[in-house]
Amino acid sequence: MPEPILTLKDVHTHIGLHHVLQGVTFEVTAGRSTVLLGRNGSGKSTTLRTVMGLTPASSGQIKLDGKAIEERKPFEIARLGVGFVPEDQAVLYNLSVEENFRLAMLVENEQTWERMETIFELFPDLKKFWRSKAGILSGGQKQMLAIARAFVNDHQLLLIDEPSKGLAPIVVEQLGESLIQIKDKTTVILVEQNFNLASQVGADYFILDDGRVVHHGLIEDLVEDYEIKQKYLGIG
Amino acid sequence: MDSEIALAEPETRFALDAKKWAFRIGSVGIWVLPIIWIDVTTYLVLTVAGVTMGMLLFLTASGLTLIFGLMDVLNLAHGAFFAWGAYVGFSILNALNALGWVETGTLGQSAGSVLLALVVALAVGAMLGIALERIIIRQVYGDHLKQILITMGASLVMAEIIKIFWGPNDEVVLVPLAFQGSYDVMDVIVNKFRVVAIFIGGAVFLGIQLVLRKTKLGIIVRAGVENREIVQAMGYNINLIFTGVFAAGAALAAVGGTMWSIFKEQIHPAMGEENLIFALIVVIIGGLGSVTGSFLGAIMVGLAFNYVAFLLPKLALGVNILIMATILLIRPWGLMGRE
């Protein structure tokens, strides 16, 4: 049995007076991409933010590669090898594409620039707009920059929150192809409303509802399970 | 506006481009207007005085704008760092004068005495900044009302401590021998220290630009101004960056205070509060978080103050508030701020 790279055990998170995560428990296996599914407000994005330390857990345990991280600050968690792509295409508009990457590079060495070559193959537009301000990129290009930026370091875990949000279908298709290649290089946890994209990228899935994991399994099984999809995701 | 222009259709792009350039030309052109009422020689003297004042205001405003922009902290104690810088510089110059470096001595000793006063003021400003950020500011992040109240309180305490150490009276600041007097350039009288002030202000502006544009630290700070959360999620300790920026801002204000004290040849404990008003006007005109905006805003304020003080002395401060109000009506985010 391969060791889990990430373990959440009875994690509770409050945002103000709201009890958002109400005992989330799951494990992510190293090398297997995992998708978090669920309706709006079920706690998927908060789960990623809690792992990242941006919305700290009120109680429960979070272990990264066996080390407890629930008390750690976001910058410490990032330096332990966790990359994060937030849902709002958080590219830095006033920095150039190059500066966005330089900011993301925790170390700059030969391997980093080898990864940059891979990134340019996956996202050729980013090379074209290398010196341009990130603010002028299209929605799809901004999302590609946000994902590529997280991929520039040798992260052991990449958290990606709703990359397809607000993008045209053709762009989502391109994004899906890139994500499929990325998941072969690092462990990915993907939060995604677009089930088609989620099923292409994911191997395992967890469905959240009202801040708890209510169902999990292999994504290939879920694709055929119309009852569960209808019940928790509202799709037939 | 640049990204807005880049994304727009060609016709709209032309209109936006024209609007941008009209605004820029208007912003610069308005400063040429006083030549209609003032003779050329006086105009040039006032212009040098205005640029000098602008450079000195920039030293204080640059730190304030970074603290606003990056940390979202309304720091009304910023003027106190300015006053502390002035008094520390005053003490250093007095001490060096006892060694014969200031009112007598060579050009090297004059330059050395100003440099030493600036370095010590910078160090004291940075240390005070670190202490204030760690003890007080850190408790009130995200709460503007508390920030205003607590930094105003800190400012009063720091001004009172100045009175304990240096007394409540005005003090005369020594001007190093080499910087006393004036140059006469084709009937335009230019005070020697003004040249030093313009040089140092310009050098600080270029230095800040160099750090912000060409170094990783600069990228981190600029990114922090835009999105603190993402900077943390990328692996940078935002608290440490906050402390560093606050210390740098305080140090710049202290340097501004030392330069201002030598420029004015006089100091008093309430000088920080007076200067803070100018710095706030400059920061609002330039746009919160923009160092270049503060530079342009400071030059604008310095020039307007000097021209109007010559033409209509009673309106000298009022004109800057008028400029600020006008710019806020046209561009509420300031000259170089983000919409």
XYZ file of C-alpha atoms in Angstrom:
575
model
C 0.000 0.000 0.000
C 1.657 3.310 -1.044
C 2.041 5.937 1.683
C -0.395 8.869 1.600
C 1.218 12.173 0.734
C -1.600 14.114 2.401
C -3.852 13.072 5.245
C -6.747 15.063 6.677
C -8.313 13.700 9.857
C -11.497 15.242 11.305
C -10.609 18.731 10.075
C -12.935 21.540 11.137
C -12.640 25.069 9.749
C -14.606 28.160 10.701
C -14.866 31.320 8.602
C -16.214 33.976 10.921
C -19.317 32.449 12.491
C -19.708 29.849 9.740
C -18.664 26.274 10.461
C -17.566 25.428 6.918
C -15.585 22.198 7.256
C -17.285 19.880 9.719
C -14.875 16.986 10.113
C -13.254 16.418 6.724
C -11.280 13.201 6.587
C -9.462 11.789 3.560
C -6.109 10.594 2.268
C -4.350 11.378 -0.983
C -1.934 8.818 -2.370
C 1.356 10.044 -3.797
C 1.408 10.036 -7.579
C -2.387 9.733 -7.931
C -4.404 12.741 -8.952
C -7.417 13.363 -6.742
C -10.529 15.381 -7.473
C -12.705 17.093 -4.882
C -16.286 17.300 -6.097
C -19.465 18.732 -4.670
C -22.037 21.457 -5.057
C -21.273 25.155 -4.521
C -20.652 25.871 -0.853
C -19.885 22.253 0.021
C -16.405 23.165 1.301
C -14.119 22.121 -1.575
C -12.208 25.407 -1.919
C -12.054 25.834 1.858
C -10.475 22.376 2.083
C -7.659 23.457 -0.250
C -7.240 26.786 1.579
C -7.122 24.935 4.903
C -4.428 22.544 3.640
C -2.478 25.571 2.409
C -2.880 27.334 5.789
C -4.646 30.331 4.251
C -7.850 29.559 6.165
C -6.413 27.713 9.160
C -8.174 24.688 10.614
C -9.949 25.182 13.933
C -9.253 21.562 14.883
C -8.195 18.255 13.371
C -4.965 16.943 11.888
C -3.372 17.623 8.523
C -0.242 15.675 7.623
C 1.961 16.234 4.600
C 4.212 13.268 3.950
C 3.774 12.267 7.598
C 4.536 15.742 9.033
C 1.840 17.706 10.853
C 1.190 20.990 9.032
C -2.072 22.257 10.548
C -0.202 24.802 12.716
C 2.141 25.951 9.967
C 1.996 29.269 8.139
C 1.190 29.299 4.384
C 4.748 30.225 3.428
C 6.128 27.288 5.443
C 3.661 24.891 3.798
C 4.656 26.226 0.356
C 8.310 25.651 1.226
C 7.514 22.066 2.231
C 6.591 21.495 -1.403
C 2.923 22.406 -1.802
C 1.916 24.553 -4.768
C -1.413 26.366 -4.811
C -3.473 27.731 -7.706
C -6.407 29.725 -6.299
C -9.787 29.852 -8.001
C -9.671 33.520 -8.996
C -6.741 33.294 -11.462
C -4.579 35.115 -8.923
C -1.944 36.236 -11.396
C -0.216 39.472 -10.504
C -1.523 41.880 -13.134
C 1.111 44.573 -12.664
C 4.020 42.142 -12.926
C 5.175 40.837 -16.284
C 4.764 37.156 -17.120
C 8.504 36.782 -16.505
C 8.232 38.465 -13.084
C 5.281 36.251 -12.152
C 7.527 33.244 -12.805
C 10.564 34.735 -11.059
C 8.410 35.390 -8.015
C 7.225 31.788 -8.031
C 10.750 30.323 -8.329
C 11.850 29.473 -4.798
C 15.208 28.444 -6.224
C 16.628 29.338 -9.628
C 18.877 26.589 -10.954
C 19.343 24.438 -14.028
C 16.394 22.213 -13.098
C 14.122 25.239 -12.746
C 14.918 26.340 -16.291
C 14.444 22.771 -17.553
C 10.968 22.906 -16.018
C 10.455 26.253 -17.725
C 11.137 24.557 -21.058
C 8.419 21.995 -20.262
C 6.103 24.863 -19.283
C 6.733 26.629 -22.592
C 5.901 23.394 -24.435
C 2.657 23.060 -22.462
C 1.733 26.755 -22.620
C 3.438 28.357 -25.655
C 1.476 31.611 -25.231
C 3.357 32.335 -22.026
C 6.618 32.484 -23.953
C 5.025 34.815 -26.495
C 3.894 37.225 -23.750
C 7.032 36.752 -21.601
C 7.770 40.469 -21.210
C 4.142 41.648 -21.210
C 2.179 42.610 -18.132
C 0.093 39.648 -16.959
C -2.920 41.988 -16.794
C -3.233 42.044 -20.589
C -3.519 38.244 -20.937
C -6.878 36.662 -21.780
C -8.788 34.734 -19.103
C -7.471 31.408 -20.386
C -3.884 32.656 -20.590
C -4.122 34.009 -17.035
C -5.315 30.643 -15.801
C -2.484 28.917 -17.676
C -0.013 31.331 -16.079
C -1.454 30.635 -12.619
C -1.080 26.867 -13.112
C 2.319 27.056 -14.796
C 3.601 29.354 -12.043
C 2.760 26.742 -9.404
C 4.407 24.056 -11.551
C 7.723 25.915 -11.821
C 8.973 24.541 -8.502
C 9.567 20.871 -7.849
C 6.425 20.591 -5.693
C 5.404 17.240 -4.284
C 1.759 18.331 -4.219
C -0.179 20.777 -6.383
C -3.552 22.152 -5.208
C -5.621 23.539 -8.099
C -8.921 25.259 -7.407
C -11.519 25.400 -10.192
C -9.202 26.130 -13.140
C -12.051 26.045 -15.690
C -14.140 28.705 -13.942
C -15.303 31.375 -16.381
C -13.378 29.968 -19.363
C -14.698 29.221 -22.860
C -15.166 25.481 -23.708
C -12.297 25.497 -26.208
C -9.949 26.955 -23.604
C -11.122 24.411 -21.025
C -10.238 21.679 -23.522
C -6.682 23.034 -23.929
C -6.382 23.416 -20.168
C -7.499 19.813 -19.690
C -4.729 18.577 -22.011
C -2.149 20.520 -20.026
C -3.470 19.274 -16.684
C -3.302 15.672 -17.906
C 0.397 16.157 -18.625
C 1.029 17.929 -15.315
C -0.627 15.176 -13.228
C 1.904 12.718 -14.640
C 4.721 14.797 -13.163
C 3.375 15.636 -9.703
C 0.510 14.727 -7.353
C -2.479 16.950 -8.065
C -5.558 17.713 -5.964
C -8.110 19.342 -8.218
C -11.300 21.108 -7.208
C -13.528 21.248 -10.262
C -17.206 21.831 -11.092
C -16.756 20.702 -14.695
C -17.232 16.953 -14.316
C -15.913 16.204 -17.775
C -12.590 17.917 -16.980
C -12.485 16.376 -13.500
C -12.957 12.877 -14.873
C -10.169 13.382 -17.427
C -7.648 14.537 -14.834
C -8.621 12.601 -11.693
C -7.905 9.037 -10.659
C -9.546 9.171 -7.206
C -12.407 11.365 -6.068
C -13.958 12.644 -2.861
C -17.417 14.214 -2.811
C -18.008 16.860 -0.177
C -21.406 17.920 1.065
C -22.050 20.354 3.925
C -18.389 20.322 4.889
C -17.968 16.545 5.095
C -16.731 13.826 2.769
C -19.864 11.863 1.863
C -18.572 9.604 -0.886
C -15.274 8.554 -2.428
C -13.772 6.053 -4.799
C -12.261 5.733 -8.262
C -13.331 8.354 -10.792
C -13.809 5.687 -13.480
C -16.507 4.126 -11.280
C -18.168 7.484 -10.649
C -18.437 8.165 -14.364
C -20.834 5.193 -14.580
C -22.633 5.855 -11.278
C -25.562 8.036 -12.332
C -27.296 7.812 -8.949
C -24.389 9.304 -6.985
C -23.751 11.939 -9.645
C -27.432 12.925 -9.587
C -27.627 12.913 -5.800
C -24.503 14.908 -4.969
C -23.505 16.734 -8.123
C -26.879 17.339 -9.755
C -25.803 15.801 -13.080
C -27.243 12.800 -14.887
C -5.477 51.921 -17.765
C -2.642 50.349 -19.826
C -4.219 46.889 -19.715
C -7.595 48.470 -20.504
C -6.036 50.059 -23.586
C -4.298 46.882 -24.713
C -7.515 44.875 -24.576
C -9.756 47.478 -26.239
C -10.906 47.632 -29.879
C -8.712 49.903 -32.114
C -11.146 52.900 -32.093
C -11.690 52.684 -28.343
C -7.964 52.148 -27.883
C -7.225 55.399 -29.712
C -9.728 57.284 -27.522
C -8.275 55.772 -24.324
C -4.739 56.495 -25.535
C -5.681 60.106 -26.285
C -7.316 60.448 -22.849
C -4.234 59.041 -21.152
C -1.884 61.378 -22.994
C -4.176 64.401 -22.496
C -4.112 63.680 -18.768
C -0.323 63.326 -18.739
C 0.267 66.465 -20.807
C -2.245 68.365 -18.668
C -0.549 67.194 -15.463
C 2.823 68.475 -16.640
C 1.600 71.502 -18.603
C -0.186 73.105 -15.692
C 3.208 73.704 -14.036
C 4.356 75.847 -16.942
C 1.385 78.208 -16.508
C 2.880 80.364 -13.690
C 5.420 81.739 -16.198
C 2.566 83.966 -17.477
C 2.601 85.899 -14.169
C 6.210 85.485 -13.004
C 9.386 86.747 -14.732
C 11.668 84.020 -16.062
C 14.483 84.424 -13.466
C 12.106 84.277 -10.495
C 10.260 81.402 -12.149
C 13.514 79.420 -12.407
C 14.472 80.189 -8.798
C 11.020 79.080 -7.637
C 11.229 75.989 -9.842
C 14.535 74.914 -8.258
C 13.036 75.563 -4.805
C 9.921 73.605 -5.780
C 11.871 70.635 -7.134
C 14.012 70.628 -3.964
C 10.939 70.670 -1.760
C 9.442 67.941 -3.933
C 12.528 65.742 -3.572
C 12.483 66.175 0.203
C 8.744 65.441 0.385
C 9.314 62.371 -1.766
C 11.729 60.949 0.816
C 8.932 60.914 3.394
C 6.073 60.073 1.023
C 7.824 57.103 -0.636
C 7.884 55.180 2.648
C 4.323 56.149 3.451
C 3.033 54.977 0.072
C 4.775 51.606 0.368
C 3.378 51.114 3.867
C -0.125 52.026 2.656
C 0.167 49.982 -0.515
C 1.744 46.820 0.819
C 0.483 46.653 4.363
C -2.808 48.560 4.061
C -1.746 50.421 7.184
C -2.755 54.036 7.754
C 0.358 55.110 9.604
C -0.135 58.565 11.112
C 3.087 58.087 13.099
C 5.063 58.470 9.880
C 5.641 62.169 10.597
C 7.185 61.238 13.951
C 9.928 59.254 12.154
C 10.558 62.363 10.087
C 10.924 64.485 13.261
C 13.183 61.898 14.901
C 15.377 61.861 11.808
C 15.636 65.643 11.971
C 16.653 65.633 15.655
C 19.106 62.746 15.288
C 20.705 64.527 12.319
C 20.841 67.740 14.350
C 22.670 65.967 17.203
C 25.157 64.306 14.847
C 25.928 67.617 13.133
C 26.428 69.286 16.534
C 28.736 66.479 17.655
C 30.751 66.675 14.436
C 30.888 70.467 14.716
C 32.667 70.046 18.036
C 35.321 68.131 16.058
C 35.573 70.995 13.556
C 33.860 69.153 10.678
C 30.745 71.257 10.070
C 31.054 75.039 10.282
C 34.735 74.855 9.471
C 36.585 72.108 7.682
C 37.055 70.773 4.198
C 34.549 69.830 1.475
C 35.143 66.177 2.380
C 34.344 66.844 6.029
C 31.183 68.759 5.080
C 30.034 65.949 2.812
C 31.068 63.361 5.421
C 29.112 65.132 8.158
C 25.903 65.160 6.054
C 26.460 61.533 5.072
C 27.069 60.429 8.674
C 23.989 62.342 9.879
C 21.919 60.606 7.179
C 23.281 57.140 7.951
C 22.658 57.456 11.712
C 19.162 58.917 11.093
C 18.464 56.040 8.688
C 19.526 53.455 11.289
C 17.535 55.101 14.100
C 14.476 55.441 11.815
C 14.699 51.768 10.818
C 15.015 50.623 14.445
C 12.072 52.781 15.536
C 10.100 51.408 12.584
C 10.816 47.789 13.546
C 9.839 48.494 17.172
C 6.606 50.270 16.221
C 5.581 47.574 13.718
C 6.264 44.699 16.110
C 4.788 46.282 19.248
C 1.864 48.302 17.930
C 1.045 47.955 14.229
C 0.970 44.132 14.227
C -1.944 44.224 16.697
C -4.145 46.313 14.411
C -3.695 44.860 10.898
C -6.944 45.041 8.939
C -8.595 47.630 11.212
C -8.188 51.142 9.816
C -9.931 52.929 12.663
C -7.673 51.331 15.268
C -4.649 52.046 13.051
C -5.521 55.743 12.890
C -6.068 55.996 16.636
C -3.063 53.973 17.727
C -0.587 55.518 15.276
C -1.821 58.999 16.177
C -1.176 58.107 19.816
C 2.273 56.743 18.954
C 3.022 59.946 17.066
C 2.161 62.082 20.103
C 4.272 59.886 22.391
C 7.243 60.050 20.008
C 6.935 63.848 19.801
C 6.854 64.054 23.618
C 9.977 61.877 23.859
C 11.687 64.346 21.515
C 10.829 67.116 23.991
C 12.309 65.057 26.860
C 15.597 64.430 25.008
C 16.019 67.682 23.092
C 13.640 70.150 24.801
C 10.451 71.825 23.547
C 12.073 74.823 21.856
C 13.012 75.435 18.233
C 16.631 74.584 17.485
C 18.923 75.994 14.816
C 20.463 73.363 12.566
C 24.012 73.833 11.358
C 24.637 73.789 7.631
C 28.040 72.326 6.725
C 30.410 74.992 5.401
C 30.693 73.614 1.871
C 26.910 73.764 1.455
C 26.403 77.281 2.756
C 25.693 80.086 0.288
C 24.447 79.959 -3.275
C 25.471 79.487 -6.876
C 24.640 82.237 -9.330
C 23.798 80.649 -12.682
C 22.934 83.456 -15.140
C 21.172 85.491 -12.424
C 19.337 82.427 -11.130
C 20.291 82.073 -7.483
C 20.537 78.420 -6.459
C 21.167 77.569 -2.819
C 24.023 75.035 -2.627
C 22.222 72.662 -0.282
C 19.261 72.567 -2.692
C 21.557 70.973 -5.260
C 22.566 68.355 -2.669
C 18.890 67.763 -1.797
C 17.913 67.323 -5.461
C 20.841 64.934 -5.962
C 20.005 62.840 -2.879
C 16.248 62.823 -3.622
C 16.924 61.750 -7.204
C 19.404 59.098 -6.079
C 16.921 57.674 -3.558
C 14.198 57.594 -6.245
C 16.502 55.762 -8.659
C 17.678 53.433 -5.885
C 14.097 52.508 -4.934
C 13.209 51.982 -8.606
C 16.267 49.791 -9.063
C 15.361 47.636 -6.057
C 11.673 47.428 -6.982
C 12.205 46.717 -10.706
C 15.427 44.742 -10.883
C 15.626 42.582 -7.773
C 13.714 39.585 -6.478
C 13.003 41.531 -3.282
C 11.419 44.267 -5.392
C 9.247 41.748 -7.229
C 8.111 40.291 -3.887
C 7.242 43.751 -2.525
C 5.377 44.778 -5.704
C 3.539 41.469 -5.694
C 2.672 41.990 -2.029
C 1.132 45.366 -2.850
C -1.120 43.574 -5.355
C -1.991 40.335 -3.554
C -0.605 39.482 -0.130
C -2.220 36.084 0.048
C -0.675 34.746 -3.123
C 2.760 35.952 -2.026
C 2.404 33.902 1.167
C 1.170 30.882 -0.767
C 4.300 31.120 -2.936
C 6.536 30.639 0.071
C 7.354 34.119 1.326
C 6.998 35.215 4.939
C 4.741 38.220 4.548
C 5.185 39.293 8.206
C 8.929 39.569 7.718
C 8.382 41.504 4.484
C 5.925 43.802 6.306
C 8.469 44.514 9.043
C 11.154 45.185 6.435
C 8.964 47.544 4.419
C 7.812 49.370 7.535
C 11.425 49.762 8.685
C 12.490 50.974 5.230
C 9.577 53.449 5.152
C 10.482 54.778 8.602
C 14.160 55.009 7.620
C 13.300 56.993 4.475
C 11.140 59.357 6.551
C 14.036 59.837 8.984
C 16.411 60.592 6.096
C 13.813 63.053 4.802
C 13.719 64.673 8.239
C 17.494 65.133 8.373
C 17.573 66.625 4.878
C 14.593 68.872 5.626
C 16.209 70.136 8.865
C 19.409 71.147 7.054
C 17.342 72.677 4.228
C 15.216 74.738 6.650
C 18.096 75.249 9.156
C 15.571 74.858 11.959
C 13.711 72.103 13.811
C 10.901 71.849 16.351
C 9.077 68.883 17.940
C 5.824 69.361 15.957
C 7.571 69.372 12.557
C 6.575 65.760 11.907
C 2.847 66.479 12.014
C 3.236 69.437 9.630
C 5.196 67.339 7.165
C 2.756 64.427 7.434
C 0.012 66.590 5.880
C 2.200 67.196 2.819
C 3.198 63.521 2.653
C -0.441 62.410 2.774
C -1.360 64.859 -0.013
C 1.557 63.551 -2.101
C 0.622 59.898 -1.543
C -3.040 60.497 -2.415
C -2.129 62.491 -5.552
C 0.398 59.865 -6.667
C -1.789 56.842 -5.936
C -1.532 54.493 -2.966
C 1.366 52.082 -3.308
C 3.025 53.796 -6.279
C 6.556 55.095 -5.665
C 6.686 56.734 -9.107
C 3.303 58.333 -8.401
C 4.657 59.699 -5.125
C 7.686 61.094 -6.933
C 5.512 62.924 -9.473
C 3.065 63.980 -6.757
C 5.886 65.334 -4.574
C 7.325 67.404 -7.423
C 3.818 68.719 -8.198
C 3.202 69.685 -4.578
C 6.648 71.263 -4.208
C 6.259 73.358 -7.358
C 2.662 74.391 -6.630
C 3.567 75.389 -3.081
C 6.452 77.590 -4.220
C 4.689 79.233 -7.174
C 1.546 79.980 -5.186
C 3.497 81.052 -2.084
C 5.115 83.695 -4.325
C 1.920 84.799 -6.100
C -0.740 84.330 -3.391
C 1.063 83.422 -0.132
C -2.107 82.709 1.864
C -3.175 80.024 -0.604
C 0.103 78.094 -0.543
C -1.150 75.038 1.387
C -4.701 75.346 0.071
C -3.599 74.970 -3.558
C -2.202 71.511 -2.872
C -5.454 70.407 -1.284
C -7.217 71.809 -4.379
C -4.904 69.817 -6.677
C -5.534 66.692 -4.610
C -9.314 67.195 -4.789
C -9.170 67.826 -8.568
C -7.074 64.714 -9.219
C -9.349 62.628 -7.017
C -12.354 63.836 -9.046
C -10.721 62.887 -12.364
C -8.749 59.820 -11.234
C -9.885 58.684 -7.766
C -7.008 56.172 -7.721
C -4.375 58.926 -8.155
C -1.834 59.626 -10.894
C -0.194 56.192 -10.919
C -2.396 54.170 -8.578
C -4.474 51.169 -9.574
C -8.139 51.612 -10.434
